[in-house]
mmCIF file of C-alpha atoms and ligand atoms in Angstrom:
data_model
loop_
_atom_site.group_PDB
_atom_site.id
_atom_site.type_symbol
_atom_site.label_atom_id
_atom_site.label_comp_id
_atom_site.label_asym_id
_atom_site.label_seq_id
_atom_site.Cartn_x
_atom_site.Cartn_y
_atom_site.Cartn_z
ATOM 1 C CA MET A 609 22.187 -16.177 -10.155
ATOM 2 C CA THR A 610 22.175 -12.811 -8.626
ATOM 3 C CA GLN A 611 25.529 -11.696 -7.469
ATOM 4 C CA PHE A 612 25.997 -9.160 -4.611
ATOM 5 C CA LYS A 613 29.051 -6.934 -3.780
ATOM 6 C CA VAL A 614 27.789 -7.038 -0.214
ATOM 7 C CA ASN A 615 28.344 -10.574 1.217
ATOM 8 C CA LYS A 616 24.789 -11.258 2.324
ATOM 9 C CA PRO A 617 22.876 -8.104 2.054
ATOM 10 C CA ASN A 618 20.431 -6.726 4.633
ATOM 11 C CA VAL A 619 16.897 -6.372 3.159
ATOM 12 C CA LEU A 620 14.197 -4.693 5.097
ATOM 13 C CA LEU A 621 10.603 -5.165 4.262
ATOM 14 C CA LEU A 622 7.903 -2.799 5.587
ATOM 15 C CA ALA A 623 4.657 -4.805 5.505
ATOM 16 C CA GLY A 624 0.952 -4.826 6.418
ATOM 17 C CA GLY A 625 -0.954 -8.105 6.498
ATOM 18 C CA ALA A 626 -2.097 -10.087 3.397
ATOM 19 C CA GLY A 627 -0.114 -8.239 0.554
ATOM 20 C CA GLY A 628 2.905 -7.778 2.840
ATOM 21 C CA ALA A 629 2.984 -11.459 3.906
ATOM 22 C CA LYS A 630 3.081 -12.753 0.347
ATOM 23 C CA LEU A 631 6.103 -10.821 -0.580
ATOM 24 C CA ALA A 632 7.697 -11.634 2.852
ATOM 25 C CA GLU A 633 7.319 -15.324 2.065
ATOM 26 C CA GLY A 634 8.939 -14.800 -1.318
ATOM 27 C CA LEU A 635 12.137 -13.010 0.142
ATOM 28 C CA ALA A 636 12.218 -15.375 3.004
ATOM 29 C CA ALA A 637 13.020 -18.145 0.596
ATOM 30 C CA MET A 638 16.061 -16.265 -0.777
ATOM 31 C CA GLU A 639 19.034 -17.740 1.321
ATOM 32 C CA GLU A 640 21.390 -15.050 -0.327
ATOM 33 C CA ILE A 641 19.824 -12.326 1.587
ATOM 34 C CA SER A 642 19.352 -11.461 5.310
ATOM 35 C CA LEU A 643 15.708 -10.416 5.728
ATOM 36 C CA SER A 644 13.978 -8.391 8.459
ATOM 37 C CA ILE A 645 10.509 -7.253 8.482
ATOM 38 C CA ILE A 646 8.944 -4.235 10.194
ATOM 39 C CA GLY A 647 5.142 -4.988 10.275
ATOM 40 C CA ASN A 648 2.084 -2.747 10.848
ATOM 41 C CA ILE A 649 0.551 -2.696 14.352
ATOM 42 C CA ALA A 650 -2.154 -0.007 13.979
ATOM 43 C CA ASP A 651 -4.766 -2.524 13.165
ATOM 44 C CA ASP A 652 -4.354 -3.933 16.539
ATOM 45 C CA GLU A 653 -7.666 -3.992 18.653
ATOM 46 C CA ILE A 654 -9.039 -5.656 21.863
ATOM 47 C CA PHE A 655 -11.556 -8.369 21.260
ATOM 48 C CA HIS A 656 -13.023 -10.245 24.306
ATOM 49 C CA GLY A 657 -10.458 -8.874 26.643
ATOM 50 C CA LEU A 658 -7.694 -9.990 24.433
ATOM 51 C CA TRP A 659 -5.002 -7.947 22.360
ATOM 52 C CA VAL A 660 -5.413 -9.067 18.859
ATOM 53 C CA SER A 661 -2.653 -7.859 16.225
ATOM 54 C CA PRO A 662 -3.845 -8.979 12.849
ATOM 55 C CA ASP A 663 -1.091 -7.874 10.545
ATOM 56 C CA ILE A 664 1.589 -9.246 12.811
ATOM 57 C CA ASP A 665 -0.289 -12.423 13.193
ATOM 58 C CA THR A 666 -0.740 -12.765 9.325
ATOM 59 C CA LEU A 667 3.109 -12.208 8.810
ATOM 60 C CA THR A 668 3.724 -14.851 11.576
ATOM 61 C CA TYR A 669 1.192 -17.442 10.464
ATOM 62 C CA SER A 670 2.462 -16.881 6.873
ATOM 63 C CA LEU A 671 6.173 -17.172 7.543
ATOM 64 C CA SER A 672 5.588 -20.226 9.695
ATOM 65 C CA GLY A 673 3.549 -21.950 7.068
ATOM 66 C CA LEU A 674 0.685 -22.305 9.335
ATOM 67 C CA VAL A 675 -1.516 -19.711 7.392
ATOM 68 C CA ASN A 676 -4.895 -20.548 6.057
ATOM 69 C CA ARG A 677 -3.721 -20.321 2.309
ATOM 70 C CA ASP A 678 -7.303 -19.868 1.004
ATOM 71 C CA GLN A 679 -7.900 -16.801 3.044
ATOM 72 C CA GLY A 680 -4.300 -15.459 3.300
ATOM 73 C CA TRP A 681 -4.979 -14.812 7.023
ATOM 74 C CA GLY A 682 -5.638 -16.957 10.160
ATOM 75 C CA LEU A 683 -4.651 -20.701 10.551
ATOM 76 C CA ALA A 684 -5.192 -23.574 8.439
ATOM 77 C CA ASP A 685 -7.296 -26.309 10.211
ATOM 78 C CA GLU A 686 -9.042 -23.906 12.517
ATOM 79 C CA GLY A 687 -12.079 -24.421 14.605
ATOM 80 C CA SER A 688 -14.720 -21.840 15.984
ATOM 81 C CA LYS A 689 -15.980 -23.399 19.233
ATOM 82 C CA ALA A 690 -14.738 -20.396 21.371
ATOM 83 C CA LEU A 691 -16.521 -17.983 19.191
ATOM 84 C CA GLU A 692 -19.559 -20.170 19.153
ATOM 85 C CA MET A 693 -19.615 -19.965 22.959
ATOM 86 C CA LEU A 694 -19.068 -16.160 23.204
ATOM 87 C CA LYS A 695 -21.993 -15.852 20.801
ATOM 88 C CA ILE A 696 -24.334 -17.873 22.997
ATOM 89 C CA LEU A 697 -23.218 -15.561 25.936
ATOM 90 C CA GLY A 698 -24.365 -12.547 23.828
ATOM 91 C CA ASN A 699 -20.981 -11.368 22.602
ATOM 92 C CA ASP A 700 -20.522 -9.624 19.152
ATOM 93 C CA THR A 701 -18.899 -12.111 16.907
ATOM 94 C CA TRP A 702 -18.471 -10.378 13.744
ATOM 95 C CA MET A 703 -14.546 -10.578 14.201
ATOM 96 C CA PHE A 704 -13.788 -14.106 13.264
ATOM 97 C CA LEU A 705 -11.074 -15.615 15.666
ATOM 98 C CA GLY A 706 -10.463 -19.269 15.325
ATOM 99 C CA ASP A 707 -9.807 -21.566 18.220
ATOM 100 C CA LYS A 708 -6.077 -21.947 17.749
ATOM 101 C CA ASP A 709 -5.742 -18.258 17.055
ATOM 102 C CA PHE A 710 -7.689 -17.327 20.384
ATOM 103 C CA GLY A 711 -4.754 -19.483 22.159
ATOM 104 C CA LEU A 712 -2.247 -17.053 20.602
ATOM 105 C CA HIS A 713 -4.243 -13.871 21.678
ATOM 106 C CA ILE A 714 -4.616 -15.357 25.434
ATOM 107 C CA HIS A 715 -0.870 -15.970 25.394
ATOM 108 C CA ARG A 716 -0.010 -12.441 24.028
ATOM 109 C CA SER A 717 -2.599 -10.788 26.531
ATOM 110 C CA ASN A 718 -0.996 -12.750 29.304
ATOM 111 C CA ARG A 719 2.560 -11.775 28.437
ATOM 112 C CA LEU A 720 1.215 -8.166 28.310
ATOM 113 C CA ARG A 721 -0.061 -8.444 31.796
ATOM 114 C CA GLN A 722 3.418 -9.907 32.799
ATOM 115 C CA GLY A 723 5.104 -6.754 31.634
ATOM 116 C CA TYR A 724 6.753 -7.922 28.380
ATOM 117 C CA SER A 725 6.822 -5.466 25.573
ATOM 118 C CA ARG A 726 4.881 -5.934 22.485
ATOM 119 C CA SER A 727 8.124 -6.490 20.443
ATOM 120 C CA GLU A 728 9.386 -8.823 22.776
ATOM 121 C CA ILE A 729 6.022 -10.862 22.694
ATOM 122 C CA ALA A 730 5.917 -10.663 18.892
ATOM 123 C CA SER A 731 9.317 -12.162 18.306
ATOM 124 C CA GLU A 732 8.946 -14.693 21.056
ATOM 125 C CA ILE A 733 5.609 -15.864 19.456
ATOM 126 C CA ALA A 734 7.233 -15.893 15.894
ATOM 127 C CA GLN A 735 10.215 -17.890 17.051
ATOM 128 C CA SER A 736 8.079 -20.319 18.867
ATOM 129 C CA LEU A 737 6.131 -21.004 15.639
ATOM 130 C CA GLY A 738 9.513 -21.561 13.787
ATOM 131 C CA VAL A 739 9.750 -18.113 11.934
ATOM 132 C CA LYS A 740 13.134 -17.507 11.126
ATOM 133 C CA VAL A 741 12.930 -13.930 10.005
ATOM 134 C CA PRO A 742 13.139 -11.103 12.530
ATOM 135 C CA LEU A 743 9.719 -9.638 12.870
ATOM 136 C CA ILE A 744 10.120 -6.060 14.143
ATOM 137 C CA LEU A 745 7.356 -3.898 15.549
ATOM 138 C CA PRO A 746 7.790 -0.192 14.627
ATOM 139 C CA THR A 747 6.774 0.924 18.306
ATOM 140 C CA ASP A 748 6.229 -0.755 21.485
ATOM 141 C CA ASP A 749 3.560 1.827 22.125
ATOM 142 C CA VAL A 750 -0.023 1.590 21.196
ATOM 143 C CA VAL A 751 -0.851 3.409 17.908
ATOM 144 C CA GLN A 752 -4.411 2.544 16.380
ATOM 145 C CA THR A 753 -6.137 3.608 13.082
ATOM 146 C CA ARG A 754 -9.149 5.613 13.359
ATOM 147 C CA LEU A 755 -11.308 6.275 10.236
ATOM 148 C CA LYS A 756 -13.846 9.225 9.973
ATOM 149 C CA THR A 757 -16.859 8.083 8.184
ATOM 150 C CA ASN A 758 -20.466 9.530 7.744
ATOM 151 C CA GLU A 759 -21.053 7.882 11.281
ATOM 152 C CA GLY A 760 -18.036 9.882 12.891
ATOM 153 C CA TRP A 761 -14.744 8.286 14.047
ATOM 154 C CA ILE A 762 -14.681 4.461 14.098
ATOM 155 C CA LEU A 763 -12.339 1.640 15.043
ATOM 156 C CA PHE A 764 -10.305 0.221 12.052
ATOM 157 C CA GLN A 765 -11.778 -3.385 12.428
ATOM 158 C CA ASP A 766 -15.257 -1.873 12.771
ATOM 159 C CA TYR A 767 -14.645 -0.468 9.156
ATOM 160 C CA PHE A 768 -12.602 -3.176 7.765
ATOM 161 C CA VAL A 769 -14.298 -6.321 9.162
ATOM 162 C CA ARG A 770 -17.793 -5.467 10.471
ATOM 163 C CA GLN A 771 -18.712 -2.912 7.792
ATOM 164 C CA ARG A 772 -16.418 -4.805 5.029
ATOM 165 C CA CYS A 773 -14.960 -1.516 4.010
ATOM 166 C CA ALA A 774 -18.275 -0.167 2.764
ATOM 167 C CA PRO A 775 -18.380 3.444 4.234
ATOM 168 C CA ASP A 776 -16.535 6.315 2.506
ATOM 169 C CA VAL A 777 -13.411 7.115 4.412
ATOM 170 C CA LEU A 778 -13.249 10.986 4.870
ATOM 171 C CA ASP A 779 -10.306 11.113 7.141
ATOM 172 C CA ILE A 780 -7.796 8.949 8.835
ATOM 173 C CA ARG A 781 -5.782 9.361 11.909
ATOM 174 C CA PHE A 782 -3.294 7.207 13.832
ATOM 175 C CA GLU A 783 -4.156 7.404 17.451
ATOM 176 C CA GLY A 784 -1.124 7.495 19.826
ATOM 177 C CA ALA A 785 1.380 8.003 16.914
ATOM 178 C CA GLU A 786 2.470 11.512 17.951
ATOM 179 C CA GLN A 787 3.601 10.194 21.512
ATOM 180 C CA ALA A 788 4.975 6.815 20.122
ATOM 181 C CA LYS A 789 8.693 6.021 20.323
ATOM 182 C CA PRO A 790 10.112 4.007 17.573
ATOM 183 C CA THR A 791 11.737 0.499 18.863
ATOM 184 C CA SER A 792 15.499 0.274 18.822
ATOM 185 C CA GLN A 793 15.235 -2.665 16.718
ATOM 186 C CA ALA A 794 13.304 -0.768 13.970
ATOM 187 C CA LEU A 795 15.986 2.085 14.085
ATOM 188 C CA THR A 796 18.734 -0.462 13.803
ATOM 189 C CA ALA A 797 17.111 -2.379 11.111
ATOM 190 C CA ILE A 798 16.784 0.665 9.035
ATOM 191 C CA GLU A 799 20.375 1.834 9.824
ATOM 192 C CA GLN A 800 21.737 -1.486 8.687
ATOM 193 C CA ALA A 801 19.622 -2.181 5.694
ATOM 194 C CA ASP A 802 21.201 -2.403 2.266
ATOM 195 C CA LEU A 803 17.964 -2.354 0.701
ATOM 196 C CA ILE A 804 14.458 -1.415 1.939
ATOM 197 C CA ILE A 805 11.344 -2.792 0.116
ATOM 198 C CA ILE A 806 7.965 -1.294 0.847
ATOM 199 C CA ALA A 807 5.723 -4.328 0.386
ATOM 200 C CA PRO A 808 2.718 -4.264 -1.783
ATOM 201 C CA SER A 809 0.512 -3.477 1.143
ATOM 202 C CA ASN A 810 -2.208 -0.806 1.435
ATOM 203 C CA PRO A 811 -0.155 2.436 1.321
ATOM 204 C CA ILE A 812 -2.696 4.285 3.638
ATOM 205 C CA LEU A 813 -4.066 1.690 5.958
ATOM 206 C CA SER A 814 -0.786 -0.471 6.386
ATOM 207 C CA ILE A 815 2.299 1.389 5.440
ATOM 208 C CA GLU A 816 1.332 4.963 6.484
ATOM 209 C CA PRO A 817 0.955 3.943 10.165
ATOM 210 C CA ILE A 818 4.665 2.769 10.284
ATOM 211 C CA LEU A 819 5.684 5.869 8.639
ATOM 212 C CA SER A 820 3.680 7.948 11.338
ATOM 213 C CA ILE A 821 5.861 6.874 14.174
ATOM 214 C CA PRO A 822 7.945 9.949 14.981
ATOM 215 C CA GLY A 823 11.768 9.279 13.756
ATOM 216 C CA LEU A 824 11.057 6.219 11.409
ATOM 217 C CA LYS A 825 10.315 8.192 8.164
ATOM 218 C CA ASP A 826 13.251 10.478 8.907
ATOM 219 C CA ALA A 827 15.567 7.350 9.468
ATOM 220 C CA LEU A 828 14.277 5.938 6.138
ATOM 221 C CA GLN A 829 15.019 9.129 4.337
ATOM 222 C CA SER A 830 18.378 9.494 5.720
ATOM 223 C CA SER A 831 19.284 5.707 5.160
ATOM 224 C CA LYS A 832 21.987 4.757 2.900
ATOM 225 C CA ALA A 833 19.761 2.038 1.521
ATOM 226 C CA SER A 834 17.983 2.327 -1.804
ATOM 227 C CA ILE A 835 14.132 2.166 -1.194
ATOM 228 C CA LEU A 836 12.075 0.337 -3.594
ATOM 229 C CA ALA A 837 8.171 0.120 -3.337
ATOM 230 C CA VAL A 838 6.008 -2.672 -5.068
ATOM 231 C CA SER A 839 2.690 -1.634 -6.142
ATOM 232 C CA PRO A 840 -0.352 -3.110 -4.713
ATOM 233 C CA LEU A 841 -2.483 -1.997 -7.537
ATOM 234 C CA ILE A 842 -2.965 -3.153 -11.050
ATOM 235 C CA ALA A 843 -4.684 -1.099 -13.648
ATOM 236 C CA GLY A 844 -6.131 1.008 -10.733
ATOM 237 C CA LYS A 845 -7.350 -2.089 -8.785
ATOM 238 C CA PRO A 846 -6.310 -3.840 -5.588
ATOM 239 C CA PHE A 847 -6.149 -7.484 -5.447
ATOM 240 C CA LYS A 848 -8.060 -7.339 -2.461
ATOM 241 C CA GLY A 849 -9.261 -4.717 0.049
ATOM 242 C CA PRO A 850 -10.044 -1.106 -0.080
ATOM 243 C CA ALA A 851 -6.801 0.528 -1.301
ATOM 244 C CA ASP A 852 -8.306 2.281 -4.316
ATOM 245 C CA LYS A 853 -11.373 3.404 -2.597
ATOM 246 C CA VAL A 854 -9.373 4.702 0.309
ATOM 247 C CA MET A 855 -6.734 6.441 -1.872
ATOM 248 C CA ALA A 856 -9.490 8.062 -4.147
ATOM 249 C CA SER A 857 -11.550 9.356 -1.042
ATOM 250 C CA LEU A 858 -8.330 11.006 0.461
ATOM 251 C CA GLY A 859 -7.674 12.881 -3.096
ATOM 252 C CA LEU A 860 -4.798 10.520 -4.216
ATOM 253 C CA GLU A 861 -5.019 8.886 -7.703
ATOM 254 C CA ALA A 862 -5.756 5.158 -7.341
ATOM 255 C CA SER A 863 -3.042 3.799 -9.733
ATOM 256 C CA ALA A 864 0.567 2.910 -9.970
ATOM 257 C CA ILE A 865 1.097 6.550 -10.653
ATOM 258 C CA GLY A 866 -0.664 7.457 -7.398
ATOM 259 C CA VAL A 867 1.307 4.948 -5.370
ATOM 260 C CA ALA A 868 4.496 6.383 -6.674
ATOM 261 C CA ASN A 869 3.377 9.860 -6.118
ATOM 262 C CA HIS A 870 2.339 9.063 -2.567
ATOM 263 C CA TYR A 871 5.790 7.511 -1.708
ATOM 264 C CA ARG A 872 7.788 10.125 -3.840
ATOM 265 C CA ASP A 873 9.639 11.829 -0.872
ATOM 266 C CA LEU A 874 10.962 8.277 0.140
ATOM 267 C CA ILE A 875 11.386 5.951 -2.489
ATOM 268 C CA ASP A 876 13.974 5.614 -5.344
ATOM 269 C CA GLN A 877 12.273 3.017 -7.349
ATOM 270 C CA ILE A 878 9.095 1.334 -7.827
ATOM 271 C CA VAL A 879 8.065 -1.876 -9.484
ATOM 272 C CA ILE A 880 4.599 -1.846 -11.120
ATOM 273 C CA ASP A 881 2.700 -4.385 -13.297
ATOM 274 C CA ASP A 882 3.546 -5.029 -16.945
ATOM 275 C CA GLN A 883 0.024 -4.035 -17.727
ATOM 276 C CA ASP A 884 0.678 -0.586 -16.328
ATOM 277 C CA CYS A 885 3.794 0.118 -18.734
ATOM 278 C CA GLU A 886 2.058 3.289 -19.803
ATOM 279 C CA ALA A 887 2.662 4.764 -16.431
ATOM 280 C CA THR A 888 6.458 4.508 -16.663
ATOM 281 C CA ALA A 889 7.296 7.811 -18.110
ATOM 282 C CA GLU A 890 5.155 9.845 -15.682
ATOM 283 C CA ILE A 891 6.630 8.034 -12.769
ATOM 284 C CA GLU A 892 10.332 8.434 -14.108
ATOM 285 C CA ASP A 893 9.303 12.210 -14.406
ATOM 286 C CA MET A 894 9.031 12.146 -10.697
ATOM 287 C CA GLY A 895 12.504 11.221 -10.372
ATOM 288 C CA ILE A 896 11.627 7.541 -9.400
ATOM 289 C CA ALA A 897 13.099 4.471 -11.373
ATOM 290 C CA CYS A 898 10.213 2.478 -12.656
ATOM 291 C CA GLY A 899 10.518 -1.340 -13.151
ATOM 292 C CA LEU A 900 7.915 -3.503 -15.016
ATOM 293 C CA ASP A 901 7.013 -6.992 -13.806
ATOM 294 C CA ASP A 902 4.474 -9.565 -13.210
ATOM 295 C CA ILE A 903 3.439 -8.371 -9.736
ATOM 296 C CA SER A 904 0.668 -10.818 -8.984
ATOM 297 C CA MET A 905 1.486 -13.286 -6.367
ATOM 298 C CA ARG A 906 -1.121 -16.140 -7.137
ATOM 299 C CA ASP A 907 0.805 -18.899 -5.265
ATOM 300 C CA GLN A 908 4.087 -19.762 -3.515
ATOM 301 C CA ALA A 909 6.022 -19.986 -6.694
ATOM 302 C CA ASP A 910 4.899 -16.474 -7.621
ATOM 303 C CA LYS A 911 5.985 -15.020 -4.433
ATOM 304 C CA VAL A 912 9.486 -16.415 -4.864
ATOM 305 C CA ARG A 913 9.570 -15.338 -8.442
ATOM 306 C CA LEU A 914 8.751 -11.781 -7.775
ATOM 307 C CA ALA A 915 11.265 -11.531 -4.750
ATOM 308 C CA ARG A 916 14.127 -12.917 -6.907
ATOM 309 C CA SER A 917 13.184 -10.713 -9.897
ATOM 310 C CA ILE A 918 13.159 -7.724 -7.564
ATOM 311 C CA LEU A 919 16.558 -8.430 -6.520
ATOM 312 C CA ALA A 920 17.873 -9.525 -9.904
ATOM 313 C CA ASN A 921 16.309 -7.245 -12.350
ATOM 314 C CA HIS A 922 15.053 -4.013 -10.562
ATOM 315 C CA VAL A 923 17.747 -3.192 -7.884
ATOM 316 C CA SER A 924 20.431 -1.011 -8.981
ATOM 317 C CA PHE A 925 22.304 0.717 -6.123
ATOM 318 C CA ASN A 926 25.576 0.404 -4.319
ATOM 319 C CA GLY A 927 25.910 -2.996 -3.021
ATOM 320 C CA PHE A 928 24.078 -5.108 -5.323
ATOM 321 C CA VAL A 929 24.961 -6.192 -8.970
ATOM 322 C CA SER A 930 22.531 -7.941 -10.940
ATOM 323 C CA SER A 931 23.680 -11.100 -12.701
ATOM 324 C CA GLU A 932 24.030 -9.299 -16.147
ATOM 325 C CA ALA A 933 25.782 -6.487 -14.593
ATOM 326 C CA ALA A 934 28.239 -8.653 -12.785
ATOM 327 C CA GLN A 935 29.245 -10.696 -15.730
HETATM 328 P P1 GDP B 1406 -4.095 -6.086 5.131
HETATM 329 O O1 GDP B 1406 -3.418 -5.400 6.094
HETATM 330 O O2 GDP B 1406 -4.360 -7.596 5.279
HETATM 331 O O3 GDP B 1406 -4.957 -5.438 4.233
HETATM 332 O O4 GDP B 1406 -2.755 -6.337 4.114
HETATM 333 P P2 GDP B 1406 -1.799 -5.458 3.160
HETATM 334 O O5 GDP B 1406 -2.101 -4.034 3.510
HETATM 335 O O6 GDP B 1406 -0.377 -5.894 3.391
HETATM 336 O O7 GDP B 1406 -2.396 -5.964 1.863
HETATM 337 C C1 GDP B 1406 -3.271 -5.370 1.056
HETATM 338 C C2 GDP B 1406 -2.965 -5.001 -0.305
HETATM 339 O O8 GDP B 1406 -1.971 -6.171 -0.881
HETATM 340 C C3 GDP B 1406 -3.936 -4.762 -1.106
HETATM 341 O O9 GDP B 1406 -3.893 -3.306 -1.510
HETATM 342 C C4 GDP B 1406 -3.804 -5.667 -2.392
HETATM 343 O O10 GDP B 1406 -3.945 -5.043 -3.612
HETATM 344 C C5 GDP B 1406 -2.279 -5.979 -2.268
HETATM 345 N N1 GDP B 1406 -2.038 -7.296 -2.689
HETATM 346 C C6 GDP B 1406 -2.623 -8.546 -2.191
HETATM 347 N N2 GDP B 1406 -2.113 -9.537 -3.061
HETATM 348 C C7 GDP B 1406 -1.127 -9.084 -3.898
HETATM 349 C C8 GDP B 1406 -0.356 -9.474 -4.951
HETATM 350 O O11 GDP B 1406 -0.229 -10.842 -5.251
HETATM 351 N N3 GDP B 1406 0.496 -8.633 -5.680
HETATM 352 C C9 GDP B 1406 0.536 -7.291 -5.373
HETATM 353 N N4 GDP B 1406 1.259 -6.343 -6.164
HETATM 354 N N5 GDP B 1406 -0.447 -6.738 -4.299
HETATM 355 C C10 GDP B 1406 -1.033 -7.677 -3.722
#
């Protein structure tokens, strides 16, 4: 059993959607830590007049156990009647939104009209659905990812869902980021963290938008906490999604080494897959401690196993002592 010098250490996870939610679930199962999560809001878009927040919803549905486990997003036991009607009425329906999911977006949009902040609404929804972990937004302002392809600048969901990540990405910008203010909850969570984990989320499309909010990267860099990333790539390939393509098209090496290099001014440690063991020396030459593990989270047991292993085997900093070191 892992022993901690700090009674119940504060662990902060920076997370996108699918990959982020998997590790979030593993960490949430650990009673010996106090977990908070900062989620990505730059995938947000308006559909059918409603504000949709895909990554925050994936985290909420996963942590509440309501998620569709086969997909890793959306709700289990969903219907599509609302979307069918929207199609009959001549609307574009390439973005799948289930009937129950629509209920959540109606609620969120209504609360926004009533003047509640995005973070108030996100935490109210999470609590109503039984999520115990504080789900924090990086900003209450609107920040949205825009991708430059051969067609010009397009919306994130147009690229991700409608075009299934097929176009080459020539450039990326996070519209609204420059003027955005970090939430006080995000700054406090960073300040109070004993350990910060960057989830195995897409480094460019899910984590970078969080880091783009003025003040958040500085707060992370000056935090007393150790910062550890988990690679979303094994042997240069993501489990799902376009992380390798996007990294390569922006001139980054699509590999565990490329992920470490991308985060090098931020992280102290990275956990990469056993299969990538030959990358260890090059990563350690960057001044980043490199841990090897099985980083595939195929099922619930894997999520908990990886979360426990990160804390027991890969964290070495003031405040934590692994079981071996504590004996
Ligand atoms: P999105 O916003 O829904 O795309 O979600 P994320 O950015 O959080 O997650 C996408 C990333 O998660 C991809 O780059 C995947 O390679 C990574 N990922 C998904 N499942 C796993 C897993 O089991 N282990 C690891 N290490 N990464 C994973």
